[in-house]
């Protein structure tokens, strides 16, 4: 047998919620580390007194009791693990692992036993259930009953709110009240905070960011009391998970962060972190409400009766001594700002500071987030969505949660990437490190933008794929010189000649898609043989009358629905019969169709041929027109078709005649004056009357 035994996916119950973790048995101690919170339970081997093996809801479990009165319960073992663990306990801990069954009779009448921090309800010396007294928040008494209320856990899907115990009255000769004795036993071990005696010290009017406001902090030996104008909070030291002391970016302020599990509650709001805000310039002289001998005996030199220094130093020193936890400070990370050990960023539309620590990240302050490296599966450096001057830092946990810290200045990229790389975290886009480093390292506006270059390249590919020759229409450019020449040559001596037309605005001409010609519907050949029916249709025609008779008054749609259901229920042999009939009908159709085609059937009618000829002729005319238009454009002629004689005569004409023809054509489209219209009308009526007279 080895020196250690390790088990994964071992569960520990915490206020109604099961948290998995890793359990290790070694010769020196028993260590359990929670996968969710990272909290470590360390039980020295010399303190183990009782070990019990039990059948529980998640398989098998172990209950360990120490000589100090603490009880630890771990579930999730297999039945085969009993022998290995029992031999290991005998060889190394000198403790026998005993098997004990739970009572499953379902009785609600038994005996309540107080053993250390547990309240056990037993029936015939077998435990029915156990209540950790540390989970009790309130204990109220009635005439013959005691009511226990419990701390609530946000992670638990179902929570136990309260339990009531009926305590029968004792013999008349006994003077003690059994109800009060029961309640006193509960209060002695329960997590019911009672402020008895004077506080060790008091800090007045400390600024608190979470929960927001100014509070007086009263330090008691077993708990912390936050007293504000509206709310009061009593925080037991057993719920403090971690302590952080973080310097602000301006090096003039400090944050003292207290991580809590379970969190404090304000209505429906839960605060998992207590954040105190200090200025470095604030000084304080502190005197503890204890004698020097008592201070030396209880805190072993960590505190003294009279102390002085910065306010944040006094608070952190007192909290460290009373909570007995180490204070976490930033490590070797240095940001782009000289002396800054944090990065300015935004999380959920709120600006704050991200601190890279030696074992994780913490974001301050709204909402506070603490991410340990152990629970991080990967990180990603993403381009900012609003501007190229920033980037986003995405963190994905092993539970599938994603945290995005946005609007980080690009100058911070190199430092943050090197830090993450040194901590050996998985980076999704590691291959883009050089490109992103260049992108975020320079602050000039004229820098090379890889994203813009890629978009330009994609645009060129699209232009080449379209294959359009009209480059002016694609780019949407406006030729100012061409517009000026056209407007200048359009004068005809009228009153509008002296006026200059304003320059037209550039218009982006969208590329027109050519419409595909509609396909003409094929006319049905009435003389052709009819297509064969499927096996289902053959069966339906033969069964329709039977369905109608079995279901009188049924509609046509209901007949189809009913027939479909009946067809699904028909056996394979019956369907083969109808499949054979359908196959015979298909062969008959193919034979008839072959004979019909050989006899000249199925050919297109003369009307169709004429329509095809007309369509072909129209296409040829279009081709001629387009071809002629292209030739005329090359020769510089008009848009309409011109014969060879006209072209030759036009070429032989003088320049003056060409100008007159151009002016006449341009003036043709313009509105004529009233006198000219009247003159044309009179000449036209005269020519008509003359023709009538001659006839």
XYZ file of C-alpha atoms in Angstrom:
695
model
C 0.000 0.000 0.000
C 1.280 3.471 -0.857
C 1.827 6.416 1.454
C -1.256 8.274 0.201
C -4.784 7.589 -1.004
C -6.465 10.079 -3.351
C -10.116 10.281 -4.423
C -11.663 12.639 -6.988
C -15.298 13.814 -7.130
C -15.802 13.532 -3.398
C -18.706 15.687 -2.177
C -18.932 17.886 0.895
C -22.257 19.331 2.034
C -22.212 23.078 2.707
C -25.496 24.643 3.856
C -27.694 22.477 1.665
C -25.442 22.463 -1.407
C -23.176 19.619 -2.492
C -19.739 20.807 -3.642
C -17.330 18.371 -5.262
C -13.625 18.314 -4.557
C -10.546 16.176 -4.041
C -9.782 14.165 -0.887
C -6.317 12.889 0.014
C -5.331 10.631 2.906
C -1.646 10.831 3.838
C 0.326 9.655 6.843
C 0.474 13.166 8.318
C -3.033 14.545 7.625
C -6.322 14.401 5.739
C -6.694 17.182 3.131
C -9.880 18.094 1.239
C -9.909 20.876 -1.397
C -13.177 22.191 -2.823
C -13.262 22.567 -6.596
C -15.725 25.469 -6.408
C -14.329 27.727 -3.684
C -10.777 26.392 -3.397
C -11.193 26.150 0.375
C -8.906 23.570 2.025
C -9.798 21.449 5.075
C -6.638 20.165 6.771
C -7.146 17.563 9.506
C -3.956 16.456 11.321
C -3.709 12.681 11.715
C -2.992 12.978 15.449
C -6.385 14.671 16.054
C -8.526 11.943 14.429
C -10.555 10.077 17.026
C -13.572 8.457 15.278
C -14.102 7.278 11.689
C -17.490 5.950 10.509
C -18.436 4.346 7.181
C -22.106 4.894 6.209
C -24.514 4.309 3.356
C -25.697 7.749 2.137
C -27.522 9.293 -0.824
C -24.441 9.599 -3.076
C -23.158 6.086 -2.476
C -21.056 5.718 0.659
C -19.648 8.335 2.986
C -17.105 8.821 5.738
C -17.724 10.746 8.941
C -14.563 11.901 10.729
C -14.533 13.309 14.265
C -11.526 14.989 15.889
C -10.472 15.312 19.497
C -11.217 19.068 19.292
C -14.915 18.373 18.696
C -15.018 19.074 14.935
C -16.917 16.769 12.585
C -16.235 16.347 8.843
C -18.465 14.397 6.439
C -17.464 13.393 2.891
C -19.669 11.451 0.455
C -19.197 9.884 -2.965
C -17.157 6.738 -2.250
C -17.753 3.347 -3.831
C -18.486 0.129 -1.992
C -15.111 -1.303 -3.071
C -13.204 1.580 -1.424
C -14.039 0.399 2.100
C -11.303 -2.206 2.414
C -8.528 0.087 1.121
C -9.509 2.977 3.422
C -9.991 0.677 6.452
C -6.516 -0.858 6.081
C -4.950 2.582 5.574
C -6.609 3.961 8.729
C -5.445 1.006 10.822
C -1.867 1.213 9.557
C -1.366 4.999 9.700
C -3.990 6.584 11.983
C -4.490 3.751 14.490
C -8.236 4.328 14.069
C -10.730 1.648 13.129
C -13.201 2.486 10.350
C -16.516 1.194 11.729
C -19.644 0.559 9.656
C -22.898 2.061 10.892
C -26.320 1.931 9.231
C -28.778 4.810 9.142
C -32.352 4.345 10.363
C -34.827 4.353 7.487
C -38.045 3.503 9.379
C -39.471 6.967 8.823
C -40.348 7.550 12.472
C -40.651 11.105 13.760
C -40.413 10.182 17.446
C -36.959 9.630 18.820
C -34.141 11.024 20.906
C -32.156 14.219 20.263
C -28.460 13.919 21.073
C -25.894 16.725 21.064
C -22.420 15.508 20.110
C -20.050 18.373 19.462
C -21.267 20.605 16.600
C -23.968 18.092 15.526
C -27.555 17.539 16.613
C -28.396 13.895 15.932
C -31.961 12.566 15.896
C -31.823 8.831 16.746
C -34.334 5.981 16.774
C -33.186 2.863 18.663
C -29.555 4.033 18.669
C -29.581 4.440 14.857
C -29.284 7.928 13.422
C -32.202 9.206 11.308
C -30.669 12.589 10.379
C -28.037 15.004 11.636
C -28.126 18.809 11.735
C -24.859 20.811 11.721
C -25.461 23.434 14.405
C -23.208 25.851 12.508
C -25.972 26.090 9.858
C -28.537 27.307 12.403
C -29.206 31.045 12.174
C -32.014 31.440 14.728
C -33.375 29.415 17.653
C -36.831 30.292 19.005
C -38.738 28.613 21.841
C -42.470 28.069 22.409
C -44.527 26.376 25.086
C -43.437 22.820 24.295
C -41.419 23.225 21.100
C -38.146 24.632 19.746
C -37.871 26.118 16.225
C -34.559 26.106 14.355
C -34.008 28.384 11.327
C -31.114 27.857 8.915
C -28.730 29.938 6.821
C -29.726 29.940 3.144
C -27.345 29.038 0.340
C -27.919 30.603 -3.108
C -26.336 27.615 -4.857
C -28.756 25.094 -3.368
C -31.757 24.264 -5.563
C -33.861 23.234 -2.554
C -33.228 24.673 0.897
C -34.424 23.621 4.351
C -35.954 26.694 5.996
C -36.779 25.497 9.516
C -37.277 22.444 11.737
C -39.534 22.260 14.789
C -38.911 19.871 17.679
C -41.633 18.983 20.177
C -40.110 18.626 23.626
C -42.405 16.812 26.111
C -42.547 18.189 29.654
C -40.225 16.515 32.138
C -41.044 15.064 35.582
C -42.522 17.464 38.088
C -39.643 17.068 40.525
C -37.087 18.438 38.071
C -36.845 22.177 38.248
C -35.103 22.769 34.850
C -37.270 23.562 31.838
C -36.560 20.939 29.125
C -37.450 23.383 26.306
C -34.998 25.996 27.539
C -32.308 23.359 28.117
C -32.729 22.125 24.531
C -32.508 25.697 23.156
C -29.434 26.443 25.266
C -27.628 23.400 23.864
C -28.426 24.604 20.346
C -27.306 28.205 20.983
C -24.014 27.105 22.512
C -22.877 25.506 19.252
C -25.062 27.271 16.670
C -24.040 30.142 14.453
C -26.321 32.519 16.330
C -24.325 35.677 16.856
C -24.897 37.375 20.193
C -22.955 40.501 21.001
C -21.838 39.919 24.550
C -19.208 42.095 26.154
C -17.245 44.991 24.664
C -15.667 45.037 21.223
C -11.927 44.526 20.904
C -11.687 47.734 18.850
C -13.890 50.064 16.798
C -13.212 51.732 13.425
C -15.446 54.756 12.873
C -17.035 55.872 9.578
C -15.178 53.626 7.144
C -16.111 54.020 3.480
C -17.521 50.783 2.088
C -18.033 50.236 -1.661
C -19.878 46.917 -1.301
C -22.371 47.223 0.353
C -22.282 50.926 -0.405
C -22.222 53.452 2.427
C -20.275 54.418 5.530
C -20.182 51.927 8.388
C -18.773 51.666 11.875
C -16.871 48.372 12.142
C -16.888 46.773 15.573
C -14.339 43.991 15.966
C -15.428 41.169 18.323
C -13.404 38.024 19.093
C -15.753 35.769 17.070
C -17.433 38.032 14.518
C -17.339 41.352 12.689
C -20.177 43.849 13.166
C -20.931 46.421 10.439
C -23.169 49.146 11.834
C -24.665 51.608 9.343
C -27.488 54.136 9.335
C -29.893 51.707 7.659
C -28.458 48.178 7.865
C -26.479 46.104 10.321
C -24.414 43.056 9.371
C -22.836 40.486 11.673
C -20.186 38.461 9.858
C -18.685 35.425 11.655
C -14.993 34.917 11.023
C -15.742 31.355 9.967
C -17.449 32.690 6.819
C -14.382 34.703 5.725
C -12.747 32.890 2.819
C -9.921 35.226 1.736
C -8.442 38.683 2.374
C -7.039 40.990 -0.332
C -5.107 44.260 -0.030
C -4.995 45.978 -3.432
C -3.418 49.361 -4.335
C -5.347 51.631 -6.673
C -3.944 52.706 -10.047
C -3.182 56.239 -8.835
C -1.081 54.852 -5.918
C -2.969 57.111 -3.475
C -5.821 54.809 -2.480
C -6.148 51.225 -1.231
C -8.851 48.546 -1.429
C -9.283 45.975 1.339
C -11.437 43.091 0.062
C -12.994 40.401 2.266
C -14.328 37.320 0.425
C -17.341 35.730 2.172
C -18.907 32.278 1.884
C -21.844 32.262 2.538
C -22.471 35.896 1.555
C -24.238 38.539 3.592
C -27.814 39.373 2.567
C -29.683 42.631 2.114
C -33.219 41.698 1.084
C -32.850 39.597 -2.070
C -29.335 40.949 -2.754
C -26.303 38.835 -1.882
C -22.867 40.326 -1.231
C -20.067 37.802 -1.680
C -17.403 40.479 -1.156
C -16.948 43.230 1.407
C -14.846 46.043 -0.143
C -13.421 48.830 2.047
C -11.926 51.945 0.451
C -9.048 53.840 2.136
C -6.823 56.797 1.427
C -3.127 56.286 2.093
C -2.904 59.625 3.856
C -5.348 58.656 6.652
C -3.546 57.918 9.921
C -4.903 56.251 13.079
C -3.841 55.566 16.652
C -5.516 52.372 17.873
C -5.863 51.041 21.407
C -7.285 47.544 21.954
C -9.870 47.017 24.688
C -7.744 44.314 26.323
C -4.839 44.121 28.697
C -1.307 43.713 27.357
C -0.985 40.250 28.866
C -4.263 39.119 27.334
C -3.281 40.513 23.923
C 0.076 38.761 24.054
C -1.475 35.481 25.161
C -4.329 35.437 22.618
C -2.627 36.853 19.521
C 0.993 35.760 20.165
C 2.698 38.979 19.128
C 0.560 39.615 16.002
C -1.092 42.543 17.761
C -0.161 44.923 20.540
C -2.324 46.993 22.862
C -1.276 50.346 21.362
C -0.701 50.632 17.609
C -0.400 53.518 15.148
C -0.005 53.891 11.415
C -2.057 54.152 8.249
C -5.733 53.343 8.611
C -5.662 50.567 6.005
C -2.653 48.979 7.729
C -4.444 48.917 11.088
C -7.622 47.346 9.643
C -5.731 44.705 7.630
C -3.456 43.847 10.575
C -6.358 43.364 12.994
C -8.362 41.318 10.472
C -5.403 39.082 9.692
C -4.855 38.299 13.377
C -8.522 37.630 14.206
C -9.500 35.734 11.051
C -6.167 33.875 10.912
C -5.953 34.163 7.114
C -3.132 35.357 4.896
C -3.606 38.633 3.032
C -3.233 38.354 -0.746
C -1.461 41.238 -2.498
C -0.623 41.765 -6.211
C 2.378 39.858 -7.506
C 5.065 40.854 -10.005
C 2.684 42.119 -12.689
C 3.335 45.688 -13.836
C 0.940 47.467 -16.199
C 1.716 50.047 -18.856
C 1.321 52.900 -16.341
C 4.492 53.133 -14.199
C 3.940 51.528 -10.797
C 0.421 50.314 -11.605
C -0.263 46.668 -10.735
C -3.724 46.628 -12.312
C -5.487 47.235 -15.628
C -8.393 49.603 -16.236
C -11.276 47.837 -17.985
C -15.062 47.402 -17.989
C -17.202 44.474 -16.926
C -20.983 44.448 -17.503
C -20.970 48.141 -18.559
C -19.229 49.178 -15.322
C -15.681 50.508 -15.227
C -13.253 48.995 -12.735
C -9.787 47.537 -12.170
C -8.532 44.052 -13.025
C -5.699 42.741 -10.800
C -3.579 39.833 -12.103
C -2.524 37.959 -8.959
C -0.141 35.070 -8.469
C -2.982 32.532 -8.344
C -5.845 34.230 -10.135
C -7.587 37.425 -11.218
C -9.748 39.749 -9.145
C -11.930 42.543 -10.526
C -12.876 45.523 -8.359
C -15.432 46.693 -7.876
C -18.925 46.449 -9.421
C -19.641 43.592 -9.456
C -16.545 42.058 -7.833
C -15.218 38.907 -9.519
C -12.530 36.499 -8.308
C -11.251 33.854 -10.745
C -8.653 31.296 -9.671
C -6.292 29.807 -12.243
C -7.468 26.336 -11.186
C -11.012 26.983 -12.425
C -10.003 28.720 -15.701
C -10.144 26.532 -18.808
C -9.001 29.111 -21.408
C -8.527 32.822 -22.107
C -8.954 34.774 -25.328
C -7.755 38.141 -26.609
C -10.512 39.617 -28.798
C -10.648 42.783 -30.876
C -12.691 45.615 -29.369
C -16.168 46.007 -30.807
C -16.291 49.819 -30.763
C -12.777 51.017 -31.539
C -9.379 49.726 -32.606
C -7.701 51.438 -29.651
C -8.832 48.744 -27.204
C -9.276 44.983 -26.924
C -11.313 42.535 -24.845
C -9.985 39.889 -22.469
C -12.284 36.864 -22.278
C -11.980 34.236 -19.534
C -13.848 30.920 -19.727
C -14.147 28.686 -16.668
C -14.349 24.911 -16.500
C -18.010 25.197 -15.449
C -18.797 26.877 -18.807
C -19.154 30.459 -17.511
C -17.573 33.266 -19.543
C -16.325 36.614 -18.203
C -15.502 39.409 -20.674
C -13.364 42.352 -19.531
C -13.663 44.958 -22.278
C -12.213 48.365 -23.244
C -8.639 47.495 -22.227
C -6.081 49.882 -23.718
C -4.036 48.213 -26.444
C -0.789 49.313 -24.752
C -1.595 46.777 -21.993
C -1.719 43.848 -24.424
C 1.960 42.859 -24.330
C 2.185 42.866 -20.522
C -1.047 40.917 -20.082
C -0.174 38.361 -22.758
C 3.240 37.698 -21.221
C 1.656 37.297 -17.768
C -0.960 34.806 -18.994
C 1.662 32.926 -20.980
C 3.943 32.703 -17.947
C 1.090 31.250 -15.854
C 0.646 28.547 -18.546
C -3.011 29.313 -19.164
C -4.501 28.024 -22.410
C -4.764 30.894 -24.929
C -7.252 30.272 -27.732
C -5.747 32.665 -30.311
C -2.072 32.151 -29.545
C -1.234 32.087 -33.294
C -2.262 35.745 -33.656
C 0.117 37.006 -30.992
C 2.528 38.817 -33.322
C -0.212 40.456 -35.379
C -2.086 41.624 -32.284
C 1.109 42.788 -30.585
C 1.860 45.011 -33.557
C -1.720 46.186 -33.589
C -1.810 47.177 -29.920
C 1.773 48.339 -29.451
C 1.670 51.606 -31.424
C -0.667 54.484 -30.658
C -0.372 56.344 -33.999
C -3.438 56.668 -36.192
C -1.474 55.895 -39.391
C -0.500 52.410 -38.294
C -1.021 49.336 -40.450
C -4.495 47.899 -39.855
C -4.577 44.190 -40.712
C -8.364 44.053 -40.416
C -8.795 46.905 -42.934
C -6.382 45.271 -45.363
C -8.302 42.022 -45.178
C -11.594 43.799 -45.880
C -10.022 45.562 -48.891
C -8.791 42.246 -50.274
C -12.253 40.742 -49.905
C -13.699 43.742 -51.748
C -11.315 43.232 -54.675
C -12.280 39.576 -54.887
C -15.947 40.578 -55.034
C -15.242 43.104 -57.836
C -13.379 40.508 -59.901
C -16.152 37.961 -59.326
C -18.881 40.327 -60.607
C -17.153 40.700 -64.017
C -18.760 44.097 -64.774
C -17.025 46.422 -67.270
C -18.680 49.593 -65.988
C -16.148 50.591 -63.336
C -17.737 53.993 -62.775
C -21.024 52.432 -61.691
C -19.354 49.975 -59.271
C -17.203 52.528 -57.512
C -19.869 55.236 -57.587
C -17.344 57.965 -58.570
C -18.505 61.289 -60.036
C -16.745 62.867 -63.034
C -16.954 66.624 -62.539
C -15.278 67.523 -65.848
C -17.784 65.517 -67.885
C -20.757 67.243 -66.252
C -19.359 70.687 -66.950
C -18.780 69.949 -70.666
C -22.305 68.551 -71.068
C -23.935 71.573 -69.460
C -21.836 73.990 -71.506
C -22.797 72.483 -74.881
C -26.506 72.471 -74.115
C -27.201 76.198 -74.785
C -29.708 76.999 -77.547
C -29.895 80.768 -77.321
C -32.951 80.792 -75.063
C -33.363 82.639 -71.776
C -32.021 79.685 -69.848
C -28.695 79.854 -71.659
C -27.083 82.338 -69.293
C -28.020 80.404 -66.195
C -25.553 77.839 -64.981
C -26.886 74.568 -63.697
C -25.684 73.559 -60.224
C -23.321 70.607 -60.089
C -25.099 67.354 -59.452
C -24.268 65.297 -56.393
C -22.501 62.001 -56.834
C -24.842 59.046 -56.822
C -23.824 55.513 -56.082
C -25.371 53.410 -58.807
C -26.291 49.953 -57.644
C -25.572 47.107 -59.957
C -28.789 45.966 -61.621
C -29.400 42.283 -61.652
C -30.474 40.838 -64.949
C -33.848 39.234 -64.679
C -34.006 35.677 -65.826
C -36.663 35.032 -68.468
C -39.607 33.141 -67.090
C -39.898 29.571 -68.144
C -42.960 28.881 -70.204
C -45.238 26.292 -68.706
C -45.382 23.079 -70.633
C -48.766 22.458 -72.085
C -50.263 19.163 -70.997
C -50.579 16.624 -73.793
C -54.115 15.282 -73.469
C -53.479 12.470 -75.953
C -50.573 10.979 -73.979
C -51.179 7.924 -71.755
C -51.978 8.665 -68.091
C -49.264 8.137 -65.481
C -49.680 5.068 -63.249
C -50.848 5.364 -59.621
C -48.742 4.392 -56.599
C -49.497 1.387 -54.448
C -51.084 3.626 -51.775
C -53.418 5.326 -54.297
C -54.461 1.954 -55.749
C -55.293 0.727 -52.254
C -57.108 3.984 -51.412
C -59.369 3.757 -54.504
C -60.372 0.234 -53.599
C -60.891 1.038 -49.903
C -62.600 4.447 -50.116
C -66.148 3.086 -50.173
C -65.420 0.763 -47.268
C -64.062 3.674 -45.169
C -67.194 5.720 -45.956
C -69.502 2.890 -44.926
C -67.618 2.277 -41.664
C -67.591 6.004 -40.812
C -70.892 7.570 -41.966
C -70.844 11.350 -42.442
C -67.040 11.525 -42.647
C -65.578 14.414 -44.711
C -63.082 14.136 -47.574
C -60.153 15.394 -45.489
C -61.012 12.997 -42.669
C -61.149 10.130 -45.188
C -57.549 10.908 -46.248
C -56.418 11.134 -42.634
C -58.148 7.890 -41.707
C -56.737 6.159 -44.782
C -53.202 7.245 -43.879
C -53.560 5.767 -40.392
C -54.954 2.502 -41.826
C -52.144 2.281 -44.398
C -49.526 2.512 -41.647
C -51.143 -0.416 -39.819
C -51.276 -2.700 -42.900
C -48.846 -5.593 -42.743
C -45.854 -6.066 -44.982
C -47.405 -8.964 -46.943
C -50.550 -6.939 -47.827
C -48.427 -3.993 -48.948
C -46.384 -6.281 -51.243
C -49.613 -7.180 -53.063
C -50.347 -3.518 -53.856
C -46.687 -2.843 -54.682
C -46.920 -5.611 -57.307
C -50.052 -4.034 -58.829
C -48.308 -0.640 -58.954
C -45.292 -2.227 -60.679
C -47.546 -3.819 -63.323
C -49.288 -0.471 -63.930
C -45.903 1.201 -64.347
C -44.774 -1.352 -66.960
C -48.056 -0.911 -68.856
C -47.574 2.881 -68.855
C -43.994 2.650 -70.144
C -45.088 0.334 -72.988
C -47.984 2.621 -73.984
C -45.745 5.686 -73.845
C -43.198 4.043 -76.113
C -45.862 3.217 -78.718
C -47.266 6.765 -78.458
C -43.891 8.364 -79.173
C -43.173 6.028 -82.104
C -46.491 7.024 -83.686
C -45.450 10.722 -83.605
C -47.118 11.720 -80.363
C -45.517 14.105 -77.881
C -43.986 16.415 -80.574
C -44.390 20.152 -80.261
C -47.351 21.801 -82.041
C -46.947 24.379 -84.868
C -48.065 27.137 -82.534
C -45.218 26.282 -80.190
C -42.733 26.233 -83.045
C -43.906 29.641 -84.220
C -43.575 31.083 -80.716
C -40.052 29.647 -80.450
C -39.179 31.192 -83.822
C -40.528 34.548 -82.677
C -38.554 34.352 -79.451
C -35.427 33.443 -81.401
C -36.022 36.336 -83.798
C -36.400 38.782 -80.909
C -33.119 37.573 -79.415
C -31.345 38.036 -82.781
C -32.778 41.564 -83.106
C -31.527 42.394 -79.644
C -28.088 41.043 -80.509
C -28.051 43.084 -83.733
C -29.084 46.218 -81.910
C -26.545 45.723 -79.160
C -23.842 44.875 -81.687
C -24.698 47.879 -83.816
C -24.805 50.126 -80.765
C -21.345 49.022 -79.704
C -19.992 49.673 -83.211
C -21.612 53.100 -83.298
C -20.146 53.942 -79.912
C -16.728 53.014 -81.235
C -17.322 55.235 -84.322
C -18.745 58.072 -82.209
C -22.204 57.995 -83.906
C -25.765 58.219 -82.559
C -27.549 55.466 -80.639
C -29.980 54.548 -83.494
C -29.018 52.225 -86.364
C -27.623 53.946 -89.505
C -27.120 52.504 -92.974
C -23.824 52.635 -94.847
C -25.115 55.315 -97.241
C -26.154 57.568 -94.360
C -22.814 57.130 -92.606
C -20.876 57.870 -95.807
C -22.983 60.942 -96.563
C -22.622 62.175 -93.007
C -18.881 61.759 -93.191
C -18.767 63.765 -96.418
C -20.829 66.618 -94.981
C -19.196 69.740 -93.685
C -18.574 70.563 -90.040
C -21.243 73.249 -90.058
C -23.945 70.801 -91.074
C -22.910 68.438 -88.284
C -23.257 71.211 -85.718
C -26.683 72.178 -87.063
C -27.853 68.567 -86.872
C -26.618 68.266 -83.276
C -28.371 71.474 -82.214
C -31.583 70.409 -83.914
C -31.540 67.087 -82.149
C -30.948 68.668 -78.731
C -33.576 71.340 -79.332
C -36.055 68.666 -80.346
C -36.552 67.469 -76.777
C -36.995 71.002 -75.381
C -40.410 72.735 -75.008
C -41.312 74.980 -77.976
C -42.724 78.487 -77.736
C -46.446 79.262 -78.200
C -45.977 80.945 -81.626
C -44.029 77.998 -83.018
C -46.696 75.527 -81.866
C -49.457 77.658 -83.492
C -47.488 77.939 -86.762
C -46.988 74.163 -86.975
C -50.697 73.571 -86.259
C -51.809 75.938 -89.064
C -49.394 74.376 -91.581
C -50.593 70.906 -90.687
C -54.295 71.820 -91.074
C -53.544 73.530 -94.421
C -51.796 70.434 -95.775
C -54.703 68.220 -94.693
C -57.312 70.434 -96.393
C -55.206 70.556 -99.577
C -55.021 66.765 -99.693
C -58.818 66.505 -99.295
C -59.370 69.025 -102.097
C -57.030 67.217 -104.526
C -58.693 63.889 -103.805
